[in-house]
Each structure stands twice: as structure tokens, then as C-alpha cells.
CSV table of C-alpha atoms in Angstrom, one decimal:
chain,number,residue,atom,x,y,z
A,64,MET,CA,83.9,64.9,1.6
A,65,THR,CA,85.9,60.1,3.3
A,66,GLN,CA,85.1,62.1,1.6
A,67,HIS,CA,84.8,61.8,1.8
A,68,ARG,CA,87.0,61.5,-2.2
A,69,ARG,CA,87.0,61.2,0.7
A,70,SER,CA,84.4,60.2,3.0
A,71,LEU,CA,84.2,62.7,2.8
A,72,GLY,CA,85.3,62.3,6.8
A,73,LEU,CA,84.1,59.6,5.6
A,74,LYS,CA,85.9,58.3,2.6
A,75,VAL,CA,83.2,58.4,0.0
A,76,ALA,CA,83.3,55.1,-1.7
A,77,GLY,CA,83.3,54.4,-5.4
A,78,ALA,CA,85.2,55.7,-8.4
A,79,LEU,CA,85.0,59.4,-7.2
A,80,ALA,CA,85.9,58.6,-3.6
A,81,VAL,CA,89.6,58.0,-4.0
A,82,PRO,CA,92.0,60.8,-4.8
A,83,THR,CA,93.7,60.8,-8.2
A,84,LEU,CA,97.2,61.9,-9.0
A,85,ALA,CA,98.3,62.0,-12.6
A,86,ALA,CA,101.9,63.0,-11.8
A,87,LEU,CA,103.2,64.1,-8.4
A,88,ALA,CA,106.3,66.1,-8.7
A,89,LEU,CA,107.6,66.3,-5.2
A,90,THR,CA,110.9,67.7,-3.9
A,91,GLY,CA,114.0,65.7,-3.6
A,92,CYS,CA,116.4,65.3,-0.7
A,93,SER,CA,115.8,67.0,2.6
A,94,SER,CA,116.7,66.7,6.3
A,95,SER,CA,114.2,63.9,6.7
A,96,ALA,CA,116.0,62.0,3.9
A,97,GLU,CA,119.0,61.9,6.1
A,98,SER,CA,116.9,60.6,9.0
A,99,ALA,CA,115.7,57.7,6.8
A,100,SER,CA,119.2,56.8,5.8
A,101,SER,CA,120.7,56.9,9.2
A,102,SER,CA,118.0,54.8,10.9
A,103,GLY,CA,118.3,51.1,11.4
A,104,SER,CA,115.4,50.3,9.2
A,105,LYS,CA,115.2,51.5,5.6
A,106,GLU,CA,112.0,49.8,4.6
A,107,PHE,CA,108.3,49.9,5.6
A,108,SER,CA,104.9,49.0,4.3
A,109,LEU,CA,101.9,51.2,3.5
A,110,SER,CA,98.2,50.4,3.4
A,111,PHE,CA,95.5,52.5,1.9
A,112,ALA,CA,92.1,52.2,0.3
A,113,THR,CA,91.8,52.1,-3.5
A,114,SER,CA,89.0,52.0,-6.0
A,115,ASN,CA,88.8,50.7,-9.5
A,116,THR,CA,91.7,51.9,-11.7
A,117,ILE,CA,92.1,55.3,-10.1
A,118,GLU,CA,95.7,55.9,-9.1
A,119,SER,CA,96.2,56.4,-5.4
A,120,PRO,CA,97.9,59.6,-4.3
A,121,PHE,CA,99.3,57.7,-1.3
A,122,GLN,CA,101.0,55.2,-3.5
A,123,LYS,CA,102.3,58.0,-5.8
A,124,LEU,CA,103.6,59.8,-2.8
A,125,GLY,CA,105.4,56.7,-1.6
A,126,GLU,CA,106.9,56.1,-5.1
A,127,ASP,CA,108.3,59.6,-5.2
A,128,TYR,CA,109.7,59.2,-1.8
A,129,MET,CA,111.6,56.1,-3.0
A,130,LYS,CA,112.9,58.1,-6.0
A,131,ALA,CA,114.2,60.7,-3.7
A,132,HIS,CA,115.6,58.1,-1.3
A,133,PRO,CA,116.9,55.2,-3.3
A,134,ASP,CA,118.0,53.3,-0.2
A,135,VAL,CA,114.4,53.1,1.1
A,136,LYS,CA,111.9,50.4,0.0
A,137,ILE,CA,108.1,50.7,0.5
A,138,THR,CA,105.8,47.8,0.1
A,139,PHE,CA,102.3,48.9,-0.9
A,140,ASN,CA,99.3,47.1,0.4
A,141,PRO,CA,96.2,48.6,-1.4
A,142,GLN,CA,92.8,47.4,-0.3
A,143,PRO,CA,89.4,47.7,-1.9
A,144,ASN,CA,87.7,50.8,-0.5
A,145,ASP,CA,84.5,49.1,0.4
A,146,SER,CA,86.3,46.5,2.6
A,147,TYR,CA,89.2,48.7,3.8
A,148,ASP,CA,87.8,49.5,7.2
A,149,GLN,CA,87.2,45.8,8.1
A,150,THR,CA,90.5,44.7,6.6
A,151,LEU,CA,92.5,47.3,8.5
A,152,ARG,CA,90.8,46.4,11.8
A,153,THR,CA,91.4,42.7,11.3
A,154,GLN,CA,95.0,43.1,10.4
A,155,LEU,CA,95.7,45.4,13.3
A,156,GLN,CA,94.1,42.9,15.7
A,157,ALA,CA,96.1,40.1,14.2
A,158,GLY,CA,99.3,42.0,14.4
A,159,ASN,CA,100.1,41.9,10.7
A,160,ALA,CA,99.0,45.4,9.5
A,161,SER,CA,101.3,47.6,7.5
A,162,ASP,CA,103.7,49.9,9.2
A,163,VAL,CA,101.9,53.0,7.9
A,164,VAL,CA,98.2,53.0,7.5
A,165,VAL,CA,95.8,55.6,6.1
A,166,THR,CA,93.2,56.6,8.7
A,167,SER,CA,90.5,59.2,9.1
A,168,PRO,CA,90.0,61.7,12.0
A,169,GLY,CA,87.3,61.2,14.6
A,170,ALA,CA,85.4,58.2,15.5
A,171,GLY,CA,82.6,57.9,12.9
A,172,GLN,CA,84.2,55.2,10.7
A,173,GLY,CA,85.9,51.8,10.9
A,174,ARG,CA,89.3,53.5,10.0
A,175,SER,CA,88.8,56.4,12.4
A,176,ILE,CA,91.7,57.4,14.5
A,177,LEU,CA,90.1,57.7,18.0
A,178,PRO,CA,88.9,54.2,18.4
A,179,LEU,CA,92.0,52.7,16.9
A,180,ALA,CA,94.2,54.8,19.2
A,181,GLU,CA,92.1,53.9,22.2
A,182,ALA,CA,92.6,50.2,21.3
A,183,GLY,CA,96.3,50.7,21.3
A,184,PHE,CA,96.8,50.1,17.6
A,185,LEU,CA,98.3,53.5,16.7
A,186,GLU,CA,101.7,55.1,17.6
A,187,PRO,CA,101.7,58.7,18.9
A,188,LEU,CA,103.3,61.1,16.4
A,189,ASP,CA,105.7,63.9,16.8
A,190,ASP,CA,105.6,67.7,16.3
A,191,ALA,CA,105.6,67.5,12.5
A,192,ALA,CA,102.1,65.9,12.6
A,193,LYS,CA,100.9,68.3,15.4
A,194,LYS,CA,101.8,71.3,13.3
A,195,LEU,CA,99.5,70.1,10.5
A,196,LEU,CA,96.5,69.9,12.6
A,197,PRO,CA,93.7,72.0,11.1
A,198,ALA,CA,92.3,74.6,13.5
A,199,GLY,CA,89.8,73.1,15.9
A,200,SER,CA,90.5,69.5,14.9
A,201,ASP,CA,92.7,68.5,17.8
A,202,SER,CA,90.1,66.3,19.5
A,203,THR,CA,89.6,64.3,16.3
A,204,PHE,CA,93.2,63.4,15.9
A,205,GLY,CA,93.9,62.3,19.5
A,206,LYS,CA,93.6,63.2,23.1
A,207,ASP,CA,95.6,64.2,26.2
A,208,GLY,CA,98.0,66.1,24.0
A,209,LYS,CA,98.8,63.1,21.8
A,210,VAL,CA,98.3,63.0,18.1
A,211,TYR,CA,97.8,59.7,16.2
A,212,GLY,CA,97.3,60.9,12.6
A,213,GLN,CA,99.1,63.3,10.2
A,214,ALA,CA,96.6,65.2,8.0
A,215,THR,CA,97.3,65.0,4.3
A,216,GLU,CA,95.1,67.7,2.8
A,217,ILE,CA,91.9,69.7,3.3
A,218,THR,CA,88.8,68.3,1.6
A,219,VAL,CA,85.8,70.5,1.0
A,220,ALA,CA,82.4,68.7,0.9
A,221,ALA,CA,79.9,70.7,-1.1
A,222,LEU,CA,78.8,70.4,-4.7
A,223,VAL,CA,81.0,69.8,-7.8
A,224,THR,CA,79.4,71.5,-10.8
A,225,ASN,CA,79.8,71.3,-14.5
A,226,GLU,CA,80.2,75.0,-15.2
A,227,THR,CA,79.4,74.6,-18.9
A,228,ALA,CA,76.1,73.0,-17.9
A,229,VAL,CA,75.5,75.8,-15.3
A,230,LYS,CA,75.8,78.4,-18.1
A,231,ALA,CA,73.5,76.4,-20.3
A,232,ALA,CA,70.9,76.4,-17.5
A,233,GLY,CA,71.2,80.2,-17.2
A,234,GLN,CA,72.8,80.6,-13.8
A,235,PHE,CA,73.3,78.6,-10.6
A,236,PRO,CA,70.3,79.0,-8.3
A,237,ALA,CA,70.8,81.6,-5.6
A,238,ASP,CA,68.6,79.9,-3.0
A,239,PHE,CA,66.7,76.7,-2.4
A,240,ALA,CA,63.4,77.9,-3.9
A,241,ALA,CA,65.2,78.9,-7.1
A,242,LEU,CA,66.9,75.5,-7.0
A,243,GLU,CA,63.5,73.7,-7.0
A,244,ASP,CA,62.4,75.8,-10.0
A,245,GLN,CA,65.5,75.0,-11.9
A,246,CYS,CA,65.1,71.3,-11.2
A,247,LYS,CA,61.7,71.3,-12.8
A,248,THR,CA,62.9,73.2,-15.8
A,249,LEU,CA,65.9,70.9,-16.4
A,250,ALA,CA,63.7,67.8,-15.8
A,251,ALA,CA,61.3,69.0,-18.5
A,252,SER,CA,64.3,69.0,-21.0
A,253,GLY,CA,65.4,65.5,-20.0
A,254,LYS,CA,68.3,66.7,-17.8
A,255,SER,CA,68.8,67.0,-14.0
A,256,LEU,CA,70.2,69.4,-11.6
A,257,PHE,CA,71.8,66.6,-9.5
A,258,ALA,CA,73.3,63.3,-10.3
A,259,ILE,CA,73.2,60.9,-7.4
A,260,ALA,CA,74.3,57.3,-6.8
A,261,GLY,CA,71.2,56.2,-5.0
A,262,SER,CA,72.4,52.6,-4.6
A,263,ALA,CA,75.6,53.8,-2.9
A,264,PRO,CA,75.0,54.7,0.8
A,265,PRO,CA,78.1,56.9,1.0
A,266,ASN,CA,76.6,59.2,-1.6
A,267,THR,CA,73.2,59.4,-0.2
A,268,GLY,CA,74.7,60.0,3.2
A,269,LEU,CA,76.8,62.8,1.9
A,270,MET,CA,73.8,64.4,0.2
A,271,ALA,CA,71.9,64.4,3.5
A,272,MET,CA,74.8,65.9,5.4
A,273,SER,CA,75.0,68.6,2.7
A,274,LEU,CA,71.4,69.4,3.2
A,275,ALA,CA,72.0,69.7,6.9
A,276,ALA,CA,74.9,72.2,6.4
A,277,THR,CA,72.7,75.3,6.2
A,278,ARG,CA,69.8,73.9,8.3
A,279,VAL,CA,71.8,72.6,11.2
A,280,TYR,CA,75.5,73.5,11.4
A,281,ALA,CA,75.3,77.1,10.0
A,282,GLU,CA,72.8,77.8,12.7
A,283,ASP,CA,74.7,76.0,15.4
A,284,PRO,CA,78.2,74.8,14.6
A,285,LYS,CA,78.4,73.1,18.0
A,286,TRP,CA,75.3,71.0,17.4
A,287,ASN,CA,77.3,67.8,17.6
A,288,GLU,CA,78.6,68.7,21.0
A,289,LYS,CA,75.1,69.2,22.2
A,290,ARG,CA,74.1,65.8,20.8
A,291,ALA,CA,77.1,64.2,22.6
A,292,ALA,CA,76.0,65.9,25.9
A,293,LYS,CA,72.4,64.6,25.3
A,294,GLU,CA,71.1,68.2,25.0
A,295,ALA,CA,69.8,67.5,21.5
A,296,THR,CA,68.7,64.6,19.4
A,297,PHE,CA,68.4,64.0,15.7
A,298,ALA,CA,64.7,63.2,16.0
A,299,GLY,CA,64.1,66.4,18.0
A,300,SER,CA,66.0,68.7,15.7
A,301,ASP,CA,64.0,70.9,13.4
A,302,GLY,CA,67.1,71.4,11.3
A,303,TRP,CA,67.8,67.7,10.8
A,304,LYS,CA,64.1,67.1,10.1
A,305,SER,CA,64.1,69.8,7.5
A,306,ALA,CA,67.3,68.4,5.9
A,307,LEU,CA,65.8,64.9,5.4
A,308,GLU,CA,62.4,66.3,4.3
A,309,SER,CA,64.3,68.2,1.7
A,310,VAL,CA,65.3,64.8,0.1
A,311,ASN,CA,61.7,64.3,-0.7
A,312,THR,CA,61.5,67.9,-1.9
A,313,LEU,CA,64.3,67.3,-4.3
A,314,LYS,CA,62.9,64.1,-5.5
A,315,ASP,CA,59.4,65.5,-6.1
A,316,ALA,CA,60.9,68.5,-8.0
A,317,GLY,CA,62.7,66.2,-10.5
A,318,CYS,CA,66.1,67.2,-9.2
A,319,PHE,CA,67.6,63.7,-9.6
A,320,GLN,CA,68.4,61.9,-12.9
A,321,LYS,CA,66.1,59.1,-14.1
A,322,GLY,CA,66.8,55.8,-12.3
A,323,ALA,CA,68.6,57.6,-9.5
A,324,ALA,CA,67.5,55.2,-6.8
A,325,GLY,CA,69.4,52.3,-8.4
A,326,ALA,CA,72.3,54.2,-9.8
A,327,GLY,CA,75.9,53.8,-8.8
A,328,PHE,CA,78.8,56.2,-8.9
A,329,ASP,CA,79.2,55.8,-12.6
A,330,ALA,CA,76.0,57.7,-13.0
A,331,ILE,CA,77.6,60.7,-11.4
A,332,THR,CA,80.7,60.5,-13.6
A,333,LYS,CA,78.6,60.1,-16.8
A,334,GLY,CA,76.1,62.7,-15.8
A,335,LEU,CA,78.5,65.5,-14.9
A,336,ALA,CA,81.1,64.7,-17.5
A,337,GLY,CA,78.4,64.5,-20.2
A,338,GLY,CA,76.6,67.6,-19.0
A,339,THR,CA,73.2,65.9,-18.6
A,340,SER,CA,73.4,66.7,-14.9
A,341,VAL,CA,74.7,70.0,-13.5
A,342,ALA,CA,76.0,69.1,-10.1
A,343,GLY,CA,76.8,66.2,-7.8
A,344,PHE,CA,77.1,65.7,-4.0
A,345,ILE,CA,80.7,64.5,-4.2
A,346,PRO,CA,83.9,65.7,-2.4
A,347,ALA,CA,85.4,68.8,-4.0
A,348,PRO,CA,88.7,67.3,-5.3
A,349,SER,CA,86.6,65.2,-7.8
A,350,TRP,CA,86.4,68.3,-10.0
A,351,LYS,CA,89.9,67.6,-11.2
A,352,GLN,CA,89.1,64.0,-12.2
A,353,LEU,CA,86.0,65.1,-14.0
A,354,GLN,CA,87.9,67.9,-15.9
A,355,SER,CA,90.4,65.3,-17.0
A,356,ALA,CA,87.6,63.1,-18.3
A,357,ALA,CA,85.7,65.9,-20.1
A,358,ALA,CA,88.2,67.9,-22.0
A,359,GLY,CA,87.1,71.4,-22.7
A,360,THR,CA,84.6,71.5,-19.8
A,361,ASP,CA,85.2,73.5,-16.7
A,362,PHE,CA,84.2,72.1,-13.3
A,363,ALA,CA,84.0,74.0,-10.0
A,364,VAL,CA,83.0,73.8,-6.4
A,365,ARG,CA,79.9,75.5,-5.1
A,366,ALA,CA,77.9,75.6,-1.9
A,367,LEU,CA,74.4,74.1,-1.8
A,368,PRO,CA,72.1,77.1,-1.8
A,369,ALA,CA,70.5,78.0,1.6
A,370,GLU,CA,66.8,78.5,2.1
A,371,LYS,CA,65.6,81.9,0.9
A,372,GLY,CA,66.1,84.7,3.4
A,373,SER,CA,68.5,82.8,5.6
A,374,GLY,CA,71.6,84.2,4.0
A,375,LYS,CA,73.8,81.5,5.5
A,376,ASP,CA,75.5,79.4,2.8
A,377,TYR,CA,77.8,76.9,4.5
A,378,VAL,CA,80.1,74.1,3.5
A,379,TYR,CA,82.2,71.4,5.2
A,380,ALA,CA,85.9,71.5,5.0
A,381,SER,CA,88.2,69.2,7.0
A,382,ALA,CA,91.2,66.9,6.9
A,383,ASN,CA,89.5,63.6,6.1
A,384,TYR,CA,92.5,61.4,5.7
A,385,ALA,CA,95.7,60.9,7.6
A,386,PHE,CA,98.8,58.8,7.9
A,387,SER,CA,99.1,56.8,11.0
A,388,ILE,CA,101.9,54.5,12.3
A,389,ASN,CA,101.0,51.0,13.4
A,390,ALA,CA,102.0,50.7,17.1
A,391,ALA,CA,103.2,47.2,16.5
A,392,SER,CA,105.5,48.2,13.6
A,393,LYS,CA,109.1,47.0,13.6
A,394,ASN,CA,110.0,49.8,11.2
A,395,LYS,CA,109.0,52.9,13.1
A,396,ASP,CA,112.1,54.9,12.3
A,397,ALA,CA,111.6,54.5,8.6
A,398,ALA,CA,107.9,55.2,8.9
A,399,LYS,CA,108.4,58.3,10.9
A,400,ALA,CA,111.0,59.6,8.5
A,401,PHE,CA,108.5,59.2,5.7
A,402,LEU,CA,105.8,61.1,7.6
A,403,ASP,CA,108.3,63.9,8.5
A,404,TRP,CA,109.1,64.3,4.8
A,405,ALA,CA,105.4,64.2,3.8
A,406,ALA,CA,104.8,67.0,6.3
A,407,GLU,CA,107.1,69.4,4.6
A,408,PRO,CA,105.4,72.4,2.8
A,409,GLU,CA,106.6,71.4,-0.6
A,410,GLN,CA,105.0,68.0,-0.3
A,411,THR,CA,101.7,69.1,1.3
A,412,LYS,CA,101.4,71.8,-1.4
A,413,ALA,CA,102.1,69.5,-4.3
A,414,PHE,CA,99.9,66.7,-3.0
A,415,ALA,CA,96.9,69.1,-2.7
A,416,GLU,CA,97.5,70.8,-6.1
A,417,ILE,CA,97.7,67.6,-8.1
A,418,ASP,CA,94.9,66.0,-6.2
A,419,GLY,CA,92.6,69.1,-6.6
A,420,ALA,CA,92.2,69.6,-2.8
A,421,LEU,CA,93.2,72.4,-0.5
A,422,PRO,CA,96.6,72.3,1.2
A,423,VAL,CA,96.7,71.3,4.8
A,424,SER,CA,99.1,74.1,5.5
A,425,GLY,CA,99.3,77.6,4.1
A,426,LEU,CA,95.6,78.0,3.5
A,427,ASP,CA,95.7,81.6,4.7
A,428,LYS,CA,97.7,82.4,1.5
A,429,TYR,CA,95.7,80.2,-0.9
A,430,ASP,CA,94.6,81.9,-4.2
A,431,PHE,CA,90.9,81.0,-4.3
A,432,GLU,CA,90.0,83.4,-7.1
A,433,SER,CA,91.8,81.7,-9.9
A,434,GLY,CA,90.7,78.1,-9.4
A,435,ALA,CA,87.9,75.7,-8.9
A,436,TYR,CA,87.3,77.0,-5.3
A,437,LYS,CA,86.5,80.6,-6.2
A,438,ASN,CA,82.8,80.2,-5.4
A,439,VAL,CA,83.5,79.0,-1.9
A,440,GLY,CA,86.6,81.0,-1.2
A,441,GLU,CA,84.8,83.6,0.9
A,442,LEU,CA,83.0,81.0,3.0
A,443,ILE,CA,86.4,79.4,3.8
A,444,LYS,CA,88.1,82.7,4.5
A,445,ASN,CA,85.2,83.8,6.7
A,446,GLY,CA,85.0,80.6,8.6
A,447,SER,CA,81.6,79.6,7.3
A,448,TYR,CA,82.4,75.9,7.4
A,449,SER,CA,82.9,73.1,9.8
A,450,PRO,CA,84.3,69.5,9.6
A,451,LEU,CA,82.1,66.8,8.2
A,452,PRO,CA,79.5,66.0,10.9
A,453,ASN,CA,80.2,62.3,11.0
A,454,ILE,CA,83.8,62.9,11.9
A,455,GLN,CA,82.6,63.9,15.4
A,456,TRP,CA,79.9,61.1,15.7
A,457,PRO,CA,80.8,58.4,18.2
A,458,ASN,CA,80.6,55.4,15.8
A,459,SER,CA,80.1,54.5,12.2
A,460,ALA,CA,76.7,53.1,12.9
A,461,VAL,CA,75.2,56.6,13.1
A,462,TYR,CA,76.4,57.5,9.6
A,463,ASP,CA,75.3,54.1,8.3
A,464,ALA,CA,71.8,54.7,9.7
A,465,LEU,CA,71.7,58.1,7.9
A,466,ALA,CA,73.1,56.8,4.6
A,467,THR,CA,70.9,53.7,4.3
A,468,GLY,CA,67.9,55.6,5.7
A,469,VAL,CA,68.2,58.2,2.9
A,470,GLN,CA,68.2,55.4,0.4
A,471,GLY,CA,64.9,54.4,1.9
A,472,ILE,CA,63.6,58.0,1.6
A,473,VAL,CA,64.6,58.1,-2.1
A,474,THR,CA,62.7,54.9,-2.8
A,475,GLY,CA,59.7,55.9,-0.6
A,476,GLN,CA,60.3,53.1,1.9
A,477,LYS,CA,61.2,55.2,4.9
A,478,SER,CA,60.2,58.5,6.4
A,479,PRO,CA,62.5,61.2,7.6
A,480,ASP,CA,61.3,60.6,11.2
A,481,GLN,CA,62.2,56.9,10.9
A,482,VAL,CA,65.7,57.7,9.7
A,483,LEU,CA,66.3,60.3,12.5
A,484,GLN,CA,65.1,57.8,15.1
A,485,ALA,CA,67.4,55.2,13.8
A,486,MET,CA,70.3,57.6,14.0
A,487,ASP,CA,69.6,58.4,17.6
A,488,ALA,CA,69.4,54.6,18.4
A,489,ALA,CA,72.7,54.1,16.7
A,490,TRP,CA,74.2,56.9,18.8
A,491,GLY,CA,73.1,55.1,21.9
A,492,GLN,CA,70.2,57.4,22.6
């Protein structure tokens, strides 16, 4: 959760939104290396979103590809994360976009695969990309048997927790009622259970979707399909209403840090790294960045506790980013060779390990018990997860209405009903 990290199907904007790679040790020559060398084109360009000084895994992957294939040249075109969607669209429309562009599944964002493919901007990909499709995600990567994006990794969107702070607080709350109690206790000591970036819509939106996980999608994983068929609405959903009302519950219980409404992503970094906040609504791979920033402190991924008695903890997990090839590219052979190489198990495994995400392939053999994902391992193995909701929403305006609306709830300027009505209006009723 881009979201994510990553928009979190969404790419979540800000310092914690972009994957970090310290050193990506990828394999050397392979069969796809020969493909790159034998093609007419030995160079291509690559566009991706970047944020602040955080190193992009996409650029690092490209750099290692060039090391393994000295006859290939990649021109990198990083773009600021907050303007990436618009820039990508503008360049594709003008015919001067990069050969390879980083996109997101679904239709809920400006960089989303489905509307870009429908507009004719993306090239259909081959079997290497199809084999990496996460289960149940075919419809978010293309249609009519065609795939227009190659998944890079699986991003979990839940909570990232400072485990040292969890222990200091006694234990992590087992249900939502216990969570409220712990919020009050921590607030009395000058700390907070959650650190949020109230001034950053991607973070408030991710918080709201996290609250909807147990209240909406655990109960009905196909709720989005019903909304698309006009069999349900946000305003008429008890689950969505409960999720947004819970924002007020958290605020009133003192769950957020002081000044949360005007805080940016740096408040999450400082709060979690410094231990003044226990958890954050940020994409799971951020645990690795935080652990690097706070030596000696352990970070982990946890599910937001469900309401007492429901017994239905639930998280989001999906491929939130993908490589796509510009349909107007003049270097498609070189671009396809790069994607084929990136699809190999050694590359997908290394990419995920260094970035702190889950691998897009081989998840059935993943060792959850010994790492940051041990608290959500059973949920993943049991299928108690679904993609980020906004990946399946018809346009980015629905998520924008949620994210900015929750900002209004935090500041007391909007009600949950107003936000839900705005989401329905953005959907197109």
C-alpha cells in the first residue's frame, strides 16, 4: 500500500511511498541477455516516480541490468512522485514518453494500466508478464487475454509497527476496543498509537481503506464488484460508514500524534523511528527503511485489529506497481528483453528481499515466520486479503474524494456521510 510505498495501489506519496534499495545484487547473464544483444536496439529509456533522496529500486534494477549487459544503455527519467501521473499522461499523449514506464494495475490512478491501455498508449506483453500475474488480478492488468503490465512485487498494506514501542506499551491490542484503550493510555504519557500525515491525502486515504478492510472487504471481498454493478453504494454501506466513523473514534481517543492534521510524511518517519508513535498506516515495505533509520529497533507488519467478536482480521496485498512498454516506443526489442530478465525468479526474489516487500512469484514457499511479515503470514496463507480497493475503482477521483474527505473528518470540517456521498458522485453514481 501506490502504495501504495506504494499507493499503496495507489503509490503512496511522500518519503515512505517510494521503495528503497540499498544494494540490489541481481544475477548476471541469462537467456534474456542474449535477446538484448541480438536485437536491433540496445538502448531504451525508463520513467518512474521518485521522492526526495530515496533511491529508486527501478533505477537500481536498470543499473544492474546494464552491469550484466555492458552493450545496453538505459536512460533514466525519474519524475517527482506528486506529479508523475500527470507527467506520464502528458508525455504519452505527446508521443515523447520513455520506452518503459512504471504503471499501476487497475483504473484508480492517473498511472493505472487499464485507462492507459484503452487509450492505446501501452504495448501488450508476452508470457513472461502473464506468468507473474498474482491470483485474481488478471482484470486489473488488461482484458481480452492481453496483459499490459508486468508486476514487480507484492505489497502488503496494513500497519508498520515499531516492535520496541509495542513491547513498551505492553502488547499490541487484540481488537478495536483494546486499541481505543491503548490510545488513551499512550496519549496520557505524551505518545500516540498512530502517526499519520494528516496533510497528505495519500496517507489519510490509506488509513480509511485500512479501516474498511475488516468492516467491508473481510465481510464481502466482492463489494467492489457490487458497487460497479450498482448493487451497492458507499453512502448506503454500513461497513464504509463504520470505517469513516472510526476516524472520529480514533481522533477522540487520542490515537493520533499532536498536530496530526497538519503533519506531513516526516511525522510518520520521526514518530515511528523515535518510538513516540507505535504504528503507521503505511505500505509494509517501509519497515525496512525505518529499520535502517533506527538502528537497534525492530519493525514489523501487523493487521489493524478487527472489532471485538468479529474474528476477521484482514489486510490488503497486491501487486501495486508494474513495468509497461510504451506502444510508441522505437526500442521495443530492448525494452522487452529487459522485462524478460526482470521476470526471472532470481530478479523478482532479490528485488522483493532488498525492498522489504513480498516476492511476486514463489509466495507459496515464502518463510513468513522469520521476518517482518510473521504477524500477517497466516492471513496471507489463508487468503484473508484482497487487493487495495482503489485498484478496482473506475477512476482516480473516487480515491481523491476519500483521501481529501478524510482530511476533512480529521479537521472536523466534513462528516463521514458527506465523504461517502462525494465518493459515490466521483464514481458516477
